[in-house]
């Protein structure tokens, strides 16, 4: 899953990027409102972590602008502003969550998972699809009750498919959720990961929609 991080403190941004990467997130980090606008247009983030005090303006302005445009991206405000009035303003403006600095990385990761789950229509951390069961935060997969070991990329691909049941996702969309801008992905990387998932979970776990992309298999016995 891809996260847009809008944070001007380089040390904080580096820590968040490193911590979230360990949990399988791809983090696009920017430090200004203008760069955030560009990143939203050019990438497909699953959620945004937004600081409020930025060099070219207030993050609250960006939040209001996105909600006025009906951007549905889940947004977690991460800030040192601890007054109740600030929290109320952010939530009323359209923030989905509000976390104060200093913060615990595990809590940030858990909150992001919760936001993305809710946006995808899942209320629980565990997703079941036929005999397949996946714990999103723990990174655990079982098939017919037996554990299955997946690589980080394989798990990331499966997670994206499970969160968009019935949707056809293009190879570019899947690649964007698996690789950061600094990563070099081979042109057939998505096909390779899909092949490995089918080998481990069954040939019908992911369907190929010719000329369009891929979708989660309709049955998994």
mmCIF file of C-alpha atoms in Angstrom:
data_model
loop_
_atom_site.group_PDB
_atom_site.id
_atom_site.type_symbol
_atom_site.label_atom_id
_atom_site.label_comp_id
_atom_site.label_asym_id
_atom_site.label_seq_id
_atom_site.Cartn_x
_atom_site.Cartn_y
_atom_site.Cartn_z
ATOM 1 C CA UNK A 1 0.000 0.000 0.000
ATOM 2 C CA UNK A 2 1.201 3.444 -0.895
ATOM 3 C CA UNK A 3 1.271 6.267 1.673
ATOM 4 C CA UNK A 4 1.694 9.958 0.887
ATOM 5 C CA UNK A 5 3.667 11.569 3.722
ATOM 6 C CA UNK A 6 3.571 15.378 3.923
ATOM 7 C CA UNK A 7 6.181 16.328 6.536
ATOM 8 C CA UNK A 8 8.871 19.032 6.431
ATOM 9 C CA UNK A 9 11.022 17.728 9.291
ATOM 10 C CA UNK A 10 13.500 15.485 7.468
ATOM 11 C CA UNK A 11 14.411 13.403 10.535
ATOM 12 C CA UNK A 12 10.748 12.739 11.366
ATOM 13 C CA UNK A 13 10.013 11.911 7.732
ATOM 14 C CA UNK A 14 12.969 9.516 7.516
ATOM 15 C CA UNK A 15 11.879 7.732 10.684
ATOM 16 C CA UNK A 16 8.297 7.335 9.459
ATOM 17 C CA UNK A 17 9.419 6.124 6.054
ATOM 18 C CA UNK A 18 11.778 3.545 7.565
ATOM 19 C CA UNK A 19 9.212 2.347 10.101
ATOM 20 C CA UNK A 20 6.316 2.037 7.669
ATOM 21 C CA UNK A 21 8.522 0.330 5.086
ATOM 22 C CA UNK A 22 9.117 -2.472 7.577
ATOM 23 C CA UNK A 23 5.347 -3.033 7.602
ATOM 24 C CA UNK A 24 5.171 -3.263 3.817
ATOM 25 C CA UNK A 25 4.089 0.299 3.054
ATOM 26 C CA UNK A 26 5.497 2.255 0.111
ATOM 27 C CA UNK A 27 6.044 5.849 1.309
ATOM 28 C CA UNK A 28 6.173 8.893 -0.966
ATOM 29 C CA UNK A 29 7.574 11.693 1.187
ATOM 30 C CA UNK A 30 7.140 15.391 0.331
ATOM 31 C CA UNK A 31 7.723 18.506 2.419
ATOM 32 C CA UNK A 32 5.434 21.204 0.978
ATOM 33 C CA UNK A 33 1.786 21.721 0.058
ATOM 34 C CA UNK A 34 2.646 22.201 -3.621
ATOM 35 C CA UNK A 35 4.610 18.955 -3.753
ATOM 36 C CA UNK A 36 1.728 17.181 -2.017
ATOM 37 C CA UNK A 37 -0.655 18.341 -4.749
ATOM 38 C CA UNK A 38 1.728 17.060 -7.420
ATOM 39 C CA UNK A 39 2.201 13.719 -5.639
ATOM 40 C CA UNK A 40 -1.554 13.194 -5.360
ATOM 41 C CA UNK A 41 -1.927 13.734 -9.122
ATOM 42 C CA UNK A 42 0.961 11.500 -10.143
ATOM 43 C CA UNK A 43 0.667 8.588 -7.682
ATOM 44 C CA UNK A 44 -2.155 6.510 -6.272
ATOM 45 C CA UNK A 45 -1.767 6.632 -2.456
ATOM 46 C CA UNK A 46 -4.006 4.554 -0.210
ATOM 47 C CA UNK A 47 -3.788 7.171 2.565
ATOM 48 C CA UNK A 48 -2.054 10.414 3.513
ATOM 49 C CA UNK A 49 -0.158 11.396 6.680
ATOM 50 C CA UNK A 50 -0.364 15.179 6.850
ATOM 51 C CA UNK A 51 1.611 17.593 9.019
ATOM 52 C CA UNK A 52 -0.011 20.993 9.545
ATOM 53 C CA UNK A 53 2.973 23.349 9.847
ATOM 54 C CA UNK A 54 4.582 23.386 6.410
ATOM 55 C CA UNK A 55 6.982 25.848 4.722
ATOM 56 C CA UNK A 56 4.491 27.084 2.129
ATOM 57 C CA UNK A 57 1.334 27.157 4.232
ATOM 58 C CA UNK A 58 -0.955 25.398 6.680
ATOM 59 C CA UNK A 59 -1.804 21.752 6.095
ATOM 60 C CA UNK A 60 -5.362 22.562 7.142
ATOM 61 C CA UNK A 61 -5.683 24.575 3.918
ATOM 62 C CA UNK A 62 -4.662 21.564 1.867
ATOM 63 C CA UNK A 63 -7.071 19.349 3.794
ATOM 64 C CA UNK A 64 -9.964 21.729 3.129
ATOM 65 C CA UNK A 65 -9.043 22.045 -0.557
ATOM 66 C CA UNK A 66 -8.957 18.287 -1.072
ATOM 67 C CA UNK A 67 -12.278 17.750 0.657
ATOM 68 C CA UNK A 68 -13.862 20.569 -1.352
ATOM 69 C CA UNK A 69 -12.691 18.717 -4.475
ATOM 70 C CA UNK A 70 -14.237 15.546 -2.995
ATOM 71 C CA UNK A 71 -10.920 13.733 -2.747
ATOM 72 C CA UNK A 72 -11.763 10.564 -0.800
ATOM 73 C CA UNK A 73 -8.201 9.766 0.235
ATOM 74 C CA UNK A 74 -8.076 8.806 3.950
ATOM 75 C CA UNK A 75 -6.082 11.508 5.760
ATOM 76 C CA UNK A 76 -4.382 11.208 9.130
ATOM 77 C CA UNK A 77 -3.236 14.531 10.566
ATOM 78 C CA UNK A 78 0.093 14.173 12.394
ATOM 79 C CA UNK A 79 0.995 17.312 14.324
ATOM 80 C CA UNK A 80 2.269 18.862 17.544
ATOM 81 C CA UNK A 81 -0.860 21.027 17.832
ATOM 82 C CA UNK A 82 -2.449 19.508 20.907
ATOM 83 C CA UNK A 83 -5.346 21.883 21.630
ATOM 84 C CA UNK A 84 -8.815 20.357 21.498
ATOM 85 C CA UNK A 85 -9.864 23.170 19.146
ATOM 86 C CA UNK A 86 -7.215 22.094 16.632
ATOM 87 C CA UNK A 87 -8.371 18.478 16.728
ATOM 88 C CA UNK A 88 -11.993 19.479 16.322
ATOM 89 C CA UNK A 89 -11.170 21.800 13.419
ATOM 90 C CA UNK A 90 -9.167 19.126 11.590
ATOM 91 C CA UNK A 91 -11.863 16.470 12.007
ATOM 92 C CA UNK A 92 -14.614 18.847 10.931
ATOM 93 C CA UNK A 93 -12.565 19.929 7.924
ATOM 94 C CA UNK A 94 -12.341 16.324 6.785
ATOM 95 C CA UNK A 95 -9.474 14.549 8.544
ATOM 96 C CA UNK A 96 -10.159 10.878 9.238
ATOM 97 C CA UNK A 97 -7.821 10.684 12.226
ATOM 98 C CA UNK A 98 -5.577 12.913 14.339
ATOM 99 C CA UNK A 99 -2.334 11.840 16.022
ATOM 100 C CA UNK A 100 -0.119 14.008 18.195
ATOM 101 C CA UNK A 101 3.662 14.294 18.084
ATOM 102 C CA UNK A 102 5.618 12.700 19.633
ATOM 103 C CA UNK A 103 4.025 9.429 18.574
ATOM 104 C CA UNK A 104 4.671 5.702 18.511
ATOM 105 C CA UNK A 105 5.365 4.213 15.068
ATOM 106 C CA UNK A 106 3.387 1.074 15.882
ATOM 107 C CA UNK A 107 0.363 3.213 16.678
ATOM 108 C CA UNK A 108 0.764 5.180 13.450
ATOM 109 C CA UNK A 109 0.977 1.937 11.474
ATOM 110 C CA UNK A 110 -2.106 0.517 13.218
ATOM 111 C CA UNK A 111 -4.112 3.693 12.623
ATOM 112 C CA UNK A 112 -3.184 3.723 8.926
ATOM 113 C CA UNK A 113 -4.228 0.097 8.560
ATOM 114 C CA UNK A 114 -7.547 0.935 10.229
ATOM 115 C CA UNK A 115 -8.161 3.924 7.927
ATOM 116 C CA UNK A 116 -7.372 1.940 4.795
ATOM 117 C CA UNK A 117 -9.512 -0.993 5.970
ATOM 118 C CA UNK A 118 -12.496 1.260 6.565
ATOM 119 C CA UNK A 119 -12.029 2.999 3.208
ATOM 120 C CA UNK A 120 -12.112 -0.431 1.554
ATOM 121 C CA UNK A 121 -15.218 -1.436 3.509
ATOM 122 C CA UNK A 122 -13.510 -3.762 6.006
ATOM 123 C CA UNK A 123 -14.124 -3.271 9.717
ATOM 124 C CA UNK A 124 -11.782 -5.993 10.968
ATOM 125 C CA UNK A 125 -8.043 -6.510 10.618
ATOM 126 C CA UNK A 126 -8.524 -10.037 9.275
ATOM 127 C CA UNK A 127 -9.883 -10.582 5.767
ATOM 128 C CA UNK A 128 -11.269 -13.918 4.624
ATOM 129 C CA UNK A 129 -11.764 -14.990 1.035
ATOM 130 C CA UNK A 130 -12.957 -18.555 0.759
ATOM 131 C CA UNK A 131 -10.415 -20.732 2.534
ATOM 132 C CA UNK A 132 -7.865 -17.907 2.490
ATOM 133 C CA UNK A 133 -7.438 -15.840 5.660
ATOM 134 C CA UNK A 134 -5.142 -12.823 5.908
ATOM 135 C CA UNK A 135 -4.152 -10.736 8.925
ATOM 136 C CA UNK A 136 -3.301 -7.350 7.443
ATOM 137 C CA UNK A 137 -1.283 -5.900 10.314
ATOM 138 C CA UNK A 138 0.484 -9.133 11.336
ATOM 139 C CA UNK A 139 1.278 -10.105 7.766
ATOM 140 C CA UNK A 140 0.061 -13.665 8.307
ATOM 141 C CA UNK A 141 -1.632 -15.806 5.672
ATOM 142 C CA UNK A 142 -3.350 -19.176 6.024
ATOM 143 C CA UNK A 143 -4.948 -21.376 3.382
ATOM 144 C CA UNK A 144 -7.381 -24.016 4.651
ATOM 145 C CA UNK A 145 -5.921 -23.426 8.120
ATOM 146 C CA UNK A 146 -2.311 -23.979 7.049
ATOM 147 C CA UNK A 147 0.192 -21.088 7.173
ATOM 148 C CA UNK A 148 1.585 -19.834 3.877
ATOM 149 C CA UNK A 149 4.853 -17.909 3.730
ATOM 150 C CA UNK A 150 4.802 -14.968 1.325
ATOM 151 C CA UNK A 151 7.509 -12.481 0.460
ATOM 152 C CA UNK A 152 6.909 -8.804 1.251
ATOM 153 C CA UNK A 153 5.983 -8.049 -2.367
ATOM 154 C CA UNK A 154 3.725 -11.096 -2.644
ATOM 155 C CA UNK A 155 1.912 -10.138 0.550
ATOM 156 C CA UNK A 156 1.576 -6.535 -0.633
ATOM 157 C CA UNK A 157 0.074 -7.665 -3.921
ATOM 158 C CA UNK A 158 -2.368 -10.016 -2.197
ATOM 159 C CA UNK A 159 -3.373 -7.287 0.237
ATOM 160 C CA UNK A 160 -4.173 -4.852 -2.572
ATOM 161 C CA UNK A 161 -6.286 -7.453 -4.366
ATOM 162 C CA UNK A 162 -8.193 -8.351 -1.196
ATOM 163 C CA UNK A 163 -8.962 -4.699 -0.510
ATOM 164 C CA UNK A 164 -10.461 -4.243 -3.990
ATOM 165 C CA UNK A 165 -12.653 -7.324 -4.472
ATOM 166 C CA UNK A 166 -14.413 -7.360 -7.818
ATOM 167 C CA UNK A 167 -12.275 -4.512 -9.172
ATOM 168 C CA UNK A 168 -9.970 -4.921 -12.146
ATOM 169 C CA UNK A 169 -6.574 -3.424 -11.317
ATOM 170 C CA UNK A 170 -4.075 -2.620 -14.029
ATOM 171 C CA UNK A 171 -0.463 -3.711 -13.890
ATOM 172 C CA UNK A 172 0.533 -0.061 -13.369
ATOM 173 C CA UNK A 173 -1.815 0.271 -10.384
ATOM 174 C CA UNK A 174 -0.398 -2.876 -8.814
ATOM 175 C CA UNK A 175 3.175 -1.790 -9.507
ATOM 176 C CA UNK A 176 2.514 1.583 -7.854
ATOM 177 C CA UNK A 177 1.389 -0.215 -4.694
ATOM 178 C CA UNK A 178 4.456 -2.450 -4.596
ATOM 179 C CA UNK A 179 7.359 -0.186 -5.501
ATOM 180 C CA UNK A 180 8.522 3.226 -4.369
ATOM 181 C CA UNK A 181 9.803 5.874 -6.741
ATOM 182 C CA UNK A 182 13.389 4.974 -5.849
ATOM 183 C CA UNK A 183 12.871 1.249 -6.524
ATOM 184 C CA UNK A 184 13.699 -0.178 -9.917
ATOM 185 C CA UNK A 185 11.016 -2.639 -10.958
ATOM 186 C CA UNK A 186 11.404 -4.858 -13.998
ATOM 187 C CA UNK A 187 8.631 -4.518 -16.575
ATOM 188 C CA UNK A 188 7.381 -8.031 -15.789
ATOM 189 C CA UNK A 189 7.687 -7.708 -11.993
ATOM 190 C CA UNK A 190 3.921 -7.790 -11.379
ATOM 191 C CA UNK A 191 3.538 -10.879 -13.568
ATOM 192 C CA UNK A 192 6.302 -12.609 -11.630
ATOM 193 C CA UNK A 193 4.645 -11.909 -8.262
ATOM 194 C CA UNK A 194 1.246 -13.047 -9.560
ATOM 195 C CA UNK A 195 2.807 -16.278 -10.847
ATOM 196 C CA UNK A 196 4.341 -16.942 -7.420
ATOM 197 C CA UNK A 197 1.058 -16.209 -5.619
ATOM 198 C CA UNK A 198 -0.788 -18.623 -7.894
ATOM 199 C CA UNK A 199 1.826 -21.280 -7.224
ATOM 200 C CA UNK A 200 1.434 -20.878 -3.445
ATOM 201 C CA UNK A 201 -2.311 -20.195 -3.169
ATOM 202 C CA UNK A 202 -3.814 -21.798 -6.254
ATOM 203 C CA UNK A 203 -4.215 -20.828 -9.880
ATOM 204 C CA UNK A 204 -7.598 -19.171 -9.276
ATOM 205 C CA UNK A 205 -6.463 -16.735 -6.557
ATOM 206 C CA UNK A 206 -5.996 -13.971 -9.158
ATOM 207 C CA UNK A 207 -7.810 -13.818 -12.480
ATOM 208 C CA UNK A 208 -6.369 -12.237 -15.609
ATOM 209 C CA UNK A 209 -8.824 -9.965 -17.414
ATOM 210 C CA UNK A 210 -7.430 -9.846 -20.906
ATOM 211 C CA UNK A 211 -6.567 -6.371 -22.125
ATOM 212 C CA UNK A 212 -7.459 -4.782 -18.775
ATOM 213 C CA UNK A 213 -5.553 -6.201 -15.805
ATOM 214 C CA UNK A 214 -6.186 -8.470 -12.858
ATOM 215 C CA UNK A 215 -8.840 -9.084 -10.216
ATOM 216 C CA UNK A 216 -9.283 -11.259 -7.164
ATOM 217 C CA UNK A 217 -10.564 -14.715 -8.018
ATOM 218 C CA UNK A 218 -14.268 -15.204 -7.357
ATOM 219 C CA UNK A 219 -13.771 -18.527 -5.598
ATOM 220 C CA UNK A 220 -10.987 -20.017 -3.543
ATOM 221 C CA UNK A 221 -11.838 -23.444 -2.151
#
